[in-house]
PDB file of C-alpha atoms in Angstrom:
ATOM      1  CA  MET A   1     -24.791   7.871 -59.199  1.00  0.00           C
ATOM      2  CA  LYS A   2     -25.276   5.008 -56.855  1.00  0.00           C
ATOM      3  CA  ARG A   3     -21.959   3.541 -57.893  1.00  0.00           C
ATOM      4  CA  ARG A   4     -20.192   6.894 -57.385  1.00  0.00           C
ATOM      5  CA  GLU A   5     -21.825   7.380 -53.964  1.00  0.00           C
ATOM      6  CA  PHE A   6     -20.826   3.877 -52.948  1.00  0.00           C
ATOM      7  CA  SER A   7     -17.231   4.498 -54.069  1.00  0.00           C
ATOM      8  CA  LYS A   8     -17.177   7.799 -52.169  1.00  0.00           C
ATOM      9  CA  GLN A   9     -18.477   6.170 -48.980  1.00  0.00           C
ATOM     10  CA  LEU A  10     -15.981   3.329 -49.361  1.00  0.00           C
ATOM     11  CA  LEU A  11     -13.143   5.832 -49.737  1.00  0.00           C
ATOM     12  CA  GLN A  12     -14.298   7.708 -46.617  1.00  0.00           C
ATOM     13  CA  THR A  13     -14.466   4.451 -44.668  1.00  0.00           C
ATOM     14  CA  VAL A  14     -10.983   3.431 -45.773  1.00  0.00           C
ATOM     15  CA  SER A  15      -9.645   6.894 -44.918  1.00  0.00           C
ATOM     16  CA  SER A  16     -11.304   6.783 -41.473  1.00  0.00           C
ATOM     17  CA  TYR A  17      -9.882   3.334 -40.831  1.00  0.00           C
ATOM     18  CA  ALA A  18      -6.403   4.482 -41.894  1.00  0.00           C
ATOM     19  CA  LEU A  19      -6.685   7.484 -39.559  1.00  0.00           C
ATOM     20  CA  PHE A  20      -7.827   5.241 -36.716  1.00  0.00           C
ATOM     21  CA  GLN A  21      -4.926   2.862 -37.331  1.00  0.00           C
ATOM     22  CA  SER A  22      -2.499   5.782 -37.391  1.00  0.00           C
ATOM     23  CA  LEU A  23      -3.858   7.189 -34.096  1.00  0.00           C
ATOM     24  CA  TRP A  24      -3.819   3.759 -32.458  1.00  0.00           C
ATOM     25  CA  THR A  25      -0.229   3.146 -33.546  1.00  0.00           C
ATOM     26  CA  THR A  26       0.838   6.572 -32.243  1.00  0.00           C
ATOM     27  CA  GLN A  27      -0.850   5.959 -28.878  1.00  0.00           C
ATOM     28  CA  ALA A  28       0.637   2.482 -28.611  1.00  0.00           C
ATOM     29  CA  LEU A  29       4.083   3.897 -29.312  1.00  0.00           C
ATOM     30  CA  ALA A  30       3.576   6.601 -26.684  1.00  0.00           C
ATOM     31  CA  ARG A  31       2.560   3.970 -24.153  1.00  0.00           C
ATOM     32  CA  SER A  32       5.608   1.854 -24.965  1.00  0.00           C
ATOM     33  CA  ILE A  33       7.942   4.831 -24.504  1.00  0.00           C
ATOM     34  CA  GLN A  34       6.535   5.473 -20.960  1.00  0.00           C
ATOM     35  CA  PRO A  35       7.649   9.092 -20.429  1.00  0.00           C
ATOM     36  CA  LEU A  36       9.436   9.662 -17.125  1.00  0.00           C
ATOM     37  CA  THR A  37       6.645  12.024 -16.093  1.00  0.00           C
ATOM     38  CA  ASP A  38       4.312   9.011 -16.047  1.00  0.00           C
ATOM     39  CA  HIS A  39       6.539   6.891 -13.808  1.00  0.00           C
ATOM     40  CA  TRP A  40       4.661   5.248 -10.948  1.00  0.00           C
ATOM     41  CA  ALA A  41       7.015   6.747  -8.340  1.00  0.00           C
ATOM     42  CA  ILE A  42       6.095  10.258  -9.493  1.00  0.00           C
ATOM     43  CA  GLN A  43       2.397   9.397  -9.377  1.00  0.00           C
ATOM     44  CA  LEU A  44       2.884   7.980  -5.879  1.00  0.00           C
ATOM     45  CA  HIS A  45       4.594  11.190  -4.743  1.00  0.00           C
ATOM     46  CA  GLU A  46       1.808  13.308  -6.247  1.00  0.00           C
ATOM     47  CA  TYR A  47      -0.920  11.276  -4.530  1.00  0.00           C
ATOM     48  CA  CYS A  48       0.881  11.709  -1.213  1.00  0.00           C
ATOM     49  CA  GLN A  49       1.253  15.439  -1.793  1.00  0.00           C
ATOM     50  CA  ASP A  50      -2.469  15.623  -2.537  1.00  0.00           C
ATOM     51  CA  LEU A  51      -3.249  13.820   0.726  1.00  0.00           C
ATOM     52  CA  ARG A  52      -0.999  16.222   2.641  1.00  0.00           C
ATOM     53  CA  LYS A  53      -2.749  19.210   1.009  1.00  0.00           C
ATOM     54  CA  GLN A  54      -6.153  17.592   1.649  1.00  0.00           C
ATOM     55  CA  SER A  55      -7.052  17.649  -2.046  1.00  0.00           C
ATOM     56  CA  LEU A  56      -7.437  13.880  -1.598  1.00  0.00           C
ATOM     57  CA  THR A  57      -9.245  12.400   1.391  1.00  0.00           C
ATOM     58  CA  PRO A  58      -7.541   9.496   3.182  1.00  0.00           C
ATOM     59  CA  LEU A  59     -10.066   7.094   1.649  1.00  0.00           C
ATOM     60  CA  GLU A  60      -9.445   8.483  -1.852  1.00  0.00           C
ATOM     61  CA  TRP A  61      -5.700   8.170  -1.249  1.00  0.00           C
ATOM     62  CA  GLN A  62      -6.145   4.510  -0.290  1.00  0.00           C
ATOM     63  CA  GLN A  63      -8.144   3.892  -3.464  1.00  0.00           C
ATOM     64  CA  LYS A  64      -5.584   5.687  -5.661  1.00  0.00           C
ATOM     65  CA  LEU A  65      -2.698   3.688  -4.197  1.00  0.00           C
ATOM     66  CA  ALA A  66      -4.592   0.413  -4.622  1.00  0.00           C
ATOM     67  CA  GLU A  67      -5.134   1.263  -8.305  1.00  0.00           C
ATOM     68  CA  LEU A  68      -1.485   2.273  -8.707  1.00  0.00           C
ATOM     69  CA  TYR A  69      -0.174  -0.905  -7.055  1.00  0.00           C
ATOM     70  CA  GLU A  70      -2.252  -2.962  -9.478  1.00  0.00           C
ATOM     71  CA  THR A  71      -0.350  -1.404 -12.403  1.00  0.00           C
ATOM     72  CA  ILE A  72       3.240  -1.784 -11.135  1.00  0.00           C
ATOM     73  CA  PRO A  73       5.068  -4.935 -12.270  1.00  0.00           C
ATOM     74  CA  LEU A  74       6.530  -6.347  -9.064  1.00  0.00           C
ATOM     75  CA  ASP A  75       9.887  -7.136 -10.699  1.00  0.00           C
ATOM     76  CA  GLU A  76      10.179  -3.496 -11.770  1.00  0.00           C
ATOM     77  CA  LEU A  77       9.470  -2.233  -8.259  1.00  0.00           C
ATOM     78  CA  LEU A  78      12.008  -4.636  -6.741  1.00  0.00           C
ATOM     79  CA  ARG A  79      14.684  -3.365  -9.144  1.00  0.00           C
ATOM     80  CA  PHE A  80      13.687   0.266  -8.595  1.00  0.00           C
ATOM     81  CA  ILE A  81      14.122   0.095  -4.806  1.00  0.00           C
ATOM     82  CA  ASP A  82      17.169  -2.227  -5.134  1.00  0.00           C
ATOM     83  CA  PHE A  83      15.545  -4.890  -2.998  1.00  0.00           C
ATOM     84  CA  ASP A  84      18.427  -7.342  -3.420  1.00  0.00           C
ATOM     85  CA  ARG A  85      20.806  -4.871  -1.758  1.00  0.00           C
ATOM     86  CA  LEU A  86      18.301  -3.947   0.974  1.00  0.00           C
ATOM     87  CA  SER A  87      17.589  -7.560   1.885  1.00  0.00           C
ATOM     88  CA  GLN A  88      21.214  -8.744   1.741  1.00  0.00           C
ATOM     89  CA  GLY A  89      22.386  -9.517   5.264  1.00  0.00           C
ATOM     90  CA  PHE A  90      19.025  -8.434   6.660  1.00  0.00           C
ATOM     91  CA  GLN A  91      18.845  -8.802  10.441  1.00  0.00           C
ATOM     92  CA  TYR A  92      15.671 -10.663  11.393  1.00  0.00           C
ATOM     93  CA  PRO A  93      14.680 -10.090  15.037  1.00  0.00           C
ATOM     94  CA  ASP A  94      13.376 -12.896  17.212  1.00  0.00           C
ATOM     95  CA  LEU A  95      10.337 -10.762  18.080  1.00  0.00           C
ATOM     96  CA  GLY A  96       8.502  -8.599  15.595  1.00  0.00           C
ATOM     97  CA  VAL A  97      10.067  -7.047  12.500  1.00  0.00           C
ATOM     98  CA  ASN A  98      13.043  -5.028  11.342  1.00  0.00           C
ATOM     99  CA  THR A  99      12.962  -2.153   8.862  1.00  0.00           C
ATOM    100  CA  LYS A 100      15.228  -0.417   6.372  1.00  0.00           C
ATOM    101  CA  MET A 101      14.707   2.958   4.775  1.00  0.00           C
ATOM    102  CA  VAL A 102      14.233   2.942   0.996  1.00  0.00           C
ATOM    103  CA  ARG A 103      15.878   5.451  -1.313  1.00  0.00           C
ATOM    104  CA  PHE A 104      14.522   5.948  -4.806  1.00  0.00           C
ATOM    105  CA  PRO A 105      17.005   6.441  -7.659  1.00  0.00           C
ATOM    106  CA  THR A 106      17.285   9.865  -9.256  1.00  0.00           C
ATOM    107  CA  LEU A 107      14.301  10.457 -11.501  1.00  0.00           C
ATOM    108  CA  SER A 108      13.367  13.611 -13.398  1.00  0.00           C
ATOM    109  CA  GLY A 109      10.296  15.120 -11.758  1.00  0.00           C
ATOM    110  CA  LEU A 110      10.763  13.276  -8.458  1.00  0.00           C
ATOM    111  CA  PRO A 111      12.294  15.180  -5.529  1.00  0.00           C
ATOM    112  CA  THR A 112      15.016  13.535  -3.461  1.00  0.00           C
ATOM    113  CA  ARG A 113      12.865  14.107  -0.377  1.00  0.00           C
ATOM    114  CA  THR A 114       9.486  12.576  -1.165  1.00  0.00           C
ATOM    115  CA  ALA A 115       6.196  13.520   0.477  1.00  0.00           C
ATOM    116  CA  PHE A 116       6.125  10.153   2.256  1.00  0.00           C
ATOM    117  CA  VAL A 117       8.313   7.874   4.365  1.00  0.00           C
ATOM    118  CA  LYS A 118       9.285   4.702   2.487  1.00  0.00           C
ATOM    119  CA  LYS A 119      10.587   1.542   4.136  1.00  0.00           C
ATOM    120  CA  ILE A 120      10.777  -2.189   3.765  1.00  0.00           C
ATOM    121  CA  PHE A 121       9.629  -4.319   6.711  1.00  0.00           C
ATOM    122  CA  GLY A 122      11.140  -7.799   7.031  1.00  0.00           C
ATOM    123  CA  MET A 123      10.439 -10.717   9.358  1.00  0.00           C
ATOM    124  CA  LYS A 124      10.992 -14.428   9.867  1.00  0.00           C
ATOM    125  CA  LYS A 125       8.292 -17.091   9.886  1.00  0.00           C
ATOM    126  CA  ASP A 126       5.731 -16.662  12.688  1.00  0.00           C
ATOM    127  CA  ARG A 127       6.985 -13.161  13.512  1.00  0.00           C
ATOM    128  CA  ALA A 128       4.524 -10.328  13.342  1.00  0.00           C
ATOM    129  CA  ILE A 129       3.858  -6.703  12.720  1.00  0.00           C
ATOM    130  CA  ILE A 130       1.908  -6.664  15.980  1.00  0.00           C
ATOM    131  CA  PRO A 131      -1.771  -5.613  16.058  1.00  0.00           C
ATOM    132  CA  HIS A 132      -1.925  -1.829  16.240  1.00  0.00           C
ATOM    133  CA  GLY A 133      -3.899   1.187  15.114  1.00  0.00           C
ATOM    134  CA  HIS A 134      -2.957   4.743  14.214  1.00  0.00           C
ATOM    135  CA  SER A 135      -4.174   8.295  14.584  1.00  0.00           C
ATOM    136  CA  ASN A 136      -3.414  11.118  12.106  1.00  0.00           C
ATOM    137  CA  MET A 137      -1.576   8.713   9.840  1.00  0.00           C
ATOM    138  CA  ALA A 138      -2.079   6.675   6.677  1.00  0.00           C
ATOM    139  CA  SER A 139       0.015   3.873   5.231  1.00  0.00           C
ATOM    140  CA  ALA A 140      -0.027   1.448   2.308  1.00  0.00           C
ATOM    141  CA  HIS A 141       1.666  -1.939   2.260  1.00  0.00           C
ATOM    142  CA  LEU A 142       2.740  -3.974  -0.767  1.00  0.00           C
ATOM    143  CA  ILE A 143       3.905  -7.568  -0.253  1.00  0.00           C
ATOM    144  CA  LEU A 144       7.358  -7.987  -1.834  1.00  0.00           C
ATOM    145  CA  LYS A 145       8.278 -11.497  -0.747  1.00  0.00           C
ATOM    146  CA  GLY A 146       6.707 -14.386   1.150  1.00  0.00           C
ATOM    147  CA  ASP A 147       3.210 -14.961   2.494  1.00  0.00           C
ATOM    148  CA  LEU A 148       1.540 -12.971   5.244  1.00  0.00           C
ATOM    149  CA  HIS A 149      -1.578 -13.621   7.281  1.00  0.00           C
ATOM    150  CA  VAL A 150      -3.217 -10.187   7.292  1.00  0.00           C
ATOM    151  CA  ARG A 151      -5.996  -8.969   9.555  1.00  0.00           C
ATOM    152  CA  HIS A 152      -7.605  -5.521   9.492  1.00  0.00           C
ATOM    153  CA  TYR A 153     -10.040  -3.866  11.856  1.00  0.00           C
ATOM    154  CA  GLU A 154     -12.103  -0.702  11.687  1.00  0.00           C
ATOM    155  CA  LYS A 155     -11.620   1.658  14.622  1.00  0.00           C
ATOM    156  CA  ILE A 156     -15.054   2.616  15.933  1.00  0.00           C
ATOM    157  CA  ARG A 157     -13.962   4.798  18.854  1.00  0.00           C
ATOM    158  CA  GLN A 158     -11.267   5.207  21.459  1.00  0.00           C
ATOM    159  CA  GLU A 159     -11.670   4.947  25.215  1.00  0.00           C
ATOM    160  CA  ARG A 160      -9.032   5.753  27.801  1.00  0.00           C
ATOM    161  CA  ASN A 161      -7.318   2.351  27.792  1.00  0.00           C
ATOM    162  CA  HIS A 162      -9.181   0.579  24.974  1.00  0.00           C
ATOM    163  CA  LEU A 163     -10.049   0.786  21.307  1.00  0.00           C
ATOM    164  CA  ILE A 164     -13.438  -0.375  20.067  1.00  0.00           C
ATOM    165  CA  VAL A 165     -12.770  -2.125  16.738  1.00  0.00           C
ATOM    166  CA  LYS A 166     -14.621  -4.293  14.235  1.00  0.00           C
ATOM    167  CA  PRO A 167     -12.908  -6.972  12.076  1.00  0.00           C
ATOM    168  CA  THR A 168     -12.918  -6.151   8.349  1.00  0.00           C
ATOM    169  CA  LEU A 169     -10.299  -8.426   6.723  1.00  0.00           C
ATOM    170  CA  ASP A 170      -8.768 -11.815   7.476  1.00  0.00           C
ATOM    171  CA  THR A 171      -6.773 -13.249   4.572  1.00  0.00           C
ATOM    172  CA  THR A 172      -3.376 -14.427   3.324  1.00  0.00           C
ATOM    173  CA  LEU A 173      -1.483 -12.152   0.941  1.00  0.00           C
ATOM    174  CA  SER A 174       1.374 -13.159  -1.365  1.00  0.00           C
ATOM    175  CA  PRO A 175       3.817 -11.049  -3.425  1.00  0.00           C
ATOM    176  CA  GLY A 176       1.928  -8.322  -5.278  1.00  0.00           C
ATOM    177  CA  GLY A 177      -0.889  -8.258  -2.720  1.00  0.00           C
ATOM    178  CA  HIS A 178      -1.486  -4.981  -0.908  1.00  0.00           C
ATOM    179  CA  THR A 179      -3.514  -3.279   1.816  1.00  0.00           C
ATOM    180  CA  SER A 180      -3.721   0.178   3.379  1.00  0.00           C
ATOM    181  CA  ILE A 181      -4.978   1.917   6.500  1.00  0.00           C
ATOM    182  CA  SER A 182      -6.141   5.403   7.465  1.00  0.00           C
ATOM    183  CA  ASP A 183      -8.350   7.106  10.039  1.00  0.00           C
ATOM    184  CA  GLU A 184     -11.196   6.689   7.527  1.00  0.00           C
ATOM    185  CA  LYS A 185     -10.842   2.999   6.693  1.00  0.00           C
ATOM    186  CA  ASP A 186      -9.308  -0.142   8.249  1.00  0.00           C
ATOM    187  CA  ASN A 187      -7.381   1.784  10.868  1.00  0.00           C
ATOM    188  CA  VAL A 188      -5.976  -1.282  12.698  1.00  0.00           C
ATOM    189  CA  HIS A 189      -3.821  -4.031  11.164  1.00  0.00           C
ATOM    190  CA  TRP A 190      -1.855  -7.154  12.080  1.00  0.00           C
ATOM    191  CA  PHE A 191       0.570  -9.137   9.869  1.00  0.00           C
ATOM    192  CA  ILE A 192       2.083 -12.566  10.608  1.00  0.00           C
ATOM    193  CA  ALA A 193       4.725 -14.161   8.342  1.00  0.00           C
ATOM    194  CA  GLN A 194       3.710 -17.610   7.102  1.00  0.00           C
ATOM    195  CA  SER A 195       6.784 -18.266   4.954  1.00  0.00           C
ATOM    196  CA  ALA A 196      10.472 -18.593   5.921  1.00  0.00           C
ATOM    197  CA  THR A 197      10.830 -14.833   5.443  1.00  0.00           C
ATOM    198  CA  ALA A 198       8.466 -12.088   4.328  1.00  0.00           C
ATOM    199  CA  PHE A 199       8.860  -8.458   3.275  1.00  0.00           C
ATOM    200  CA  THR A 200       6.564  -5.506   2.666  1.00  0.00           C
ATOM    201  CA  PHE A 201       7.168  -2.151   0.977  1.00  0.00           C
ATOM    202  CA  ASP A 202       5.492   0.543   3.067  1.00  0.00           C
ATOM    203  CA  VAL A 203       4.446   4.059   2.124  1.00  0.00           C
ATOM    204  CA  ILE A 204       3.807   6.030   5.311  1.00  0.00           C
ATOM    205  CA  MET A 205       2.174   9.430   5.776  1.00  0.00           C
ATOM    206  CA  LEU A 206       2.690  10.957   9.233  1.00  0.00           C
ATOM    207  CA  ASP A 207       1.136  13.881  11.122  1.00  0.00           C
ATOM    208  CA  LEU A 208      -1.873  14.351   8.867  1.00  0.00           C
ATOM    209  CA  ASP A 209      -4.068  17.418   9.391  1.00  0.00           C
ATOM    210  CA  GLN A 210      -1.023  18.947  11.131  1.00  0.00           C
ATOM    211  CA  LYS A 211      -1.635  16.719  14.154  1.00  0.00           C
ATOM    212  CA  ALA A 212       0.985  14.452  15.707  1.00  0.00           C
ATOM    213  CA  TYR A 213       0.525  10.801  14.786  1.00  0.00           C
ATOM    214  CA  ASP A 214       0.027   8.165  17.431  1.00  0.00           C
ATOM    215  CA  ILE A 215       0.174   4.354  17.550  1.00  0.00           C
ATOM    216  CA  HIS A 216      -1.970   2.105  19.740  1.00  0.00           C
ATOM    217  CA  ASN A 217      -0.788  -1.482  20.233  1.00  0.00           C
ATOM    218  CA  LEU A 218      -3.752  -3.742  20.934  1.00  0.00           C
ATOM    219  CA  ASP A 219      -4.372  -6.958  22.842  1.00  0.00           C
ATOM    220  CA  ILE A 220      -6.781  -8.471  20.331  1.00  0.00           C
ATOM    221  CA  LYS A 221      -6.738 -11.901  21.994  1.00  0.00           C
ATOM    222  CA  ALA A 222      -7.882 -10.378  25.298  1.00  0.00           C
ATOM    223  CA  SER A 223     -10.580  -8.224  23.710  1.00  0.00           C
ATOM    224  CA  GLN A 224     -14.183  -8.310  24.896  1.00  0.00           C
ATOM    225  CA  SER A 225     -16.945  -9.027  22.385  1.00  0.00           C
ATOM    226  CA  LEU A 226     -19.632  -6.341  22.526  1.00  0.00           C
ATOM    227  CA  GLY A 227     -22.255  -8.521  20.841  1.00  0.00           C
ATOM    228  CA  ASP A 228     -22.601  -6.439  17.668  1.00  0.00           C
ATOM    229  CA  GLY A 229     -19.496  -7.739  15.883  1.00  0.00           C
ATOM    230  CA  SER A 230     -17.223  -5.194  17.536  1.00  0.00           C
ATOM    231  CA  LEU A 231     -14.467  -5.819  20.091  1.00  0.00           C
ATOM    232  CA  ARG A 232     -13.222  -3.825  23.070  1.00  0.00           C
ATOM    233  CA  ALA A 233      -9.435  -4.299  22.860  1.00  0.00           C
ATOM    234  CA  PRO A 234      -7.018  -3.212  25.615  1.00  0.00           C
ATOM    235  CA  ILE A 235      -4.213  -0.838  24.599  1.00  0.00           C
ATOM    236  CA  LEU A 236      -0.756  -2.255  25.441  1.00  0.00           C
ATOM    237  CA  GLU A 237       2.711  -0.801  25.925  1.00  0.00           C
ATOM    238  CA  VAL A 238       4.925  -1.711  22.985  1.00  0.00           C
ATOM    239  CA  GLN A 239       7.238  -4.103  24.875  1.00  0.00           C
ATOM    240  CA  THR A 240       4.280  -5.943  26.416  1.00  0.00           C
ATOM    241  CA  ALA A 241       2.658  -6.194  22.980  1.00  0.00           C
ATOM    242  CA  LEU A 242       5.886  -7.488  21.403  1.00  0.00           C
ATOM    243  CA  LYS A 243       6.254 -10.209  24.026  1.00  0.00           C
ATOM    244  CA  LYS A 244       2.697 -11.399  23.406  1.00  0.00           C
ATOM    245  CA  TYR A 245       2.380 -10.899  19.632  1.00  0.00           C
ATOM    246  CA  GLY A 246       5.882 -10.514  18.186  1.00  0.00           C
ATOM    247  CA  LYS A 247       6.277 -14.273  17.749  1.00  0.00           C
ATOM    248  CA  GLU A 248       3.375 -16.607  17.085  1.00  0.00           C
ATOM    249  CA  SER A 249       3.247 -19.626  19.386  1.00  0.00           C
ATOM    250  CA  HIS A 250       1.956 -22.964  18.054  1.00  0.00           C
ATOM    251  CA  HIS A 251       1.899 -24.738  21.394  1.00  0.00           C
TER     252      HIS A 251
END
């Protein structure tokens, strides 16, 4: 009896293992096929739709996009947006950055008009996406090429001609690195190119909560320390801000 029970248990174990192997192989095959419905661009569109419908909070949207960006092979994204064509003959301004709209290729399940604005931002060494904050807007930024000195600040409150902000991030990001901003987290940002050229891929959500978006350019260098880690930064007109921050001076 013991021998028969042992044989029976052994057979069950072998059968279970065979079933497990079969399931694992099937799942691995499914993953390798990568159905179009699982494409990252469709997931990105759905996350942005969810933010627009308020089924995702801005902070949840930032977290979802960070997770998604961690899964996208950079080479695949560059091919998908046809970065070589977009960057060919790119006009680099002497102050600040230039942009080009991105068009996704036709993909089953992805509308031609996505729920978000998509652009590349390009700049020469020492040029900047000047320090600025937003209202009623969220955006995510993936480094495509080059190195960028990135600073983020949390908006505490707004006064008539100032924003009260607190520094939250000061780092250098290389291709594949990413950040995001929203009214809920890291509302103010500032990018400076540290390589000969640098590019970001930006996903931008405007007019959230059915309110018009706004941009506040800040004079971070002239800000007043409030003694608790926060800064009182003057709000600047865009041309004034570009003259001061669009090109980093090393003198």
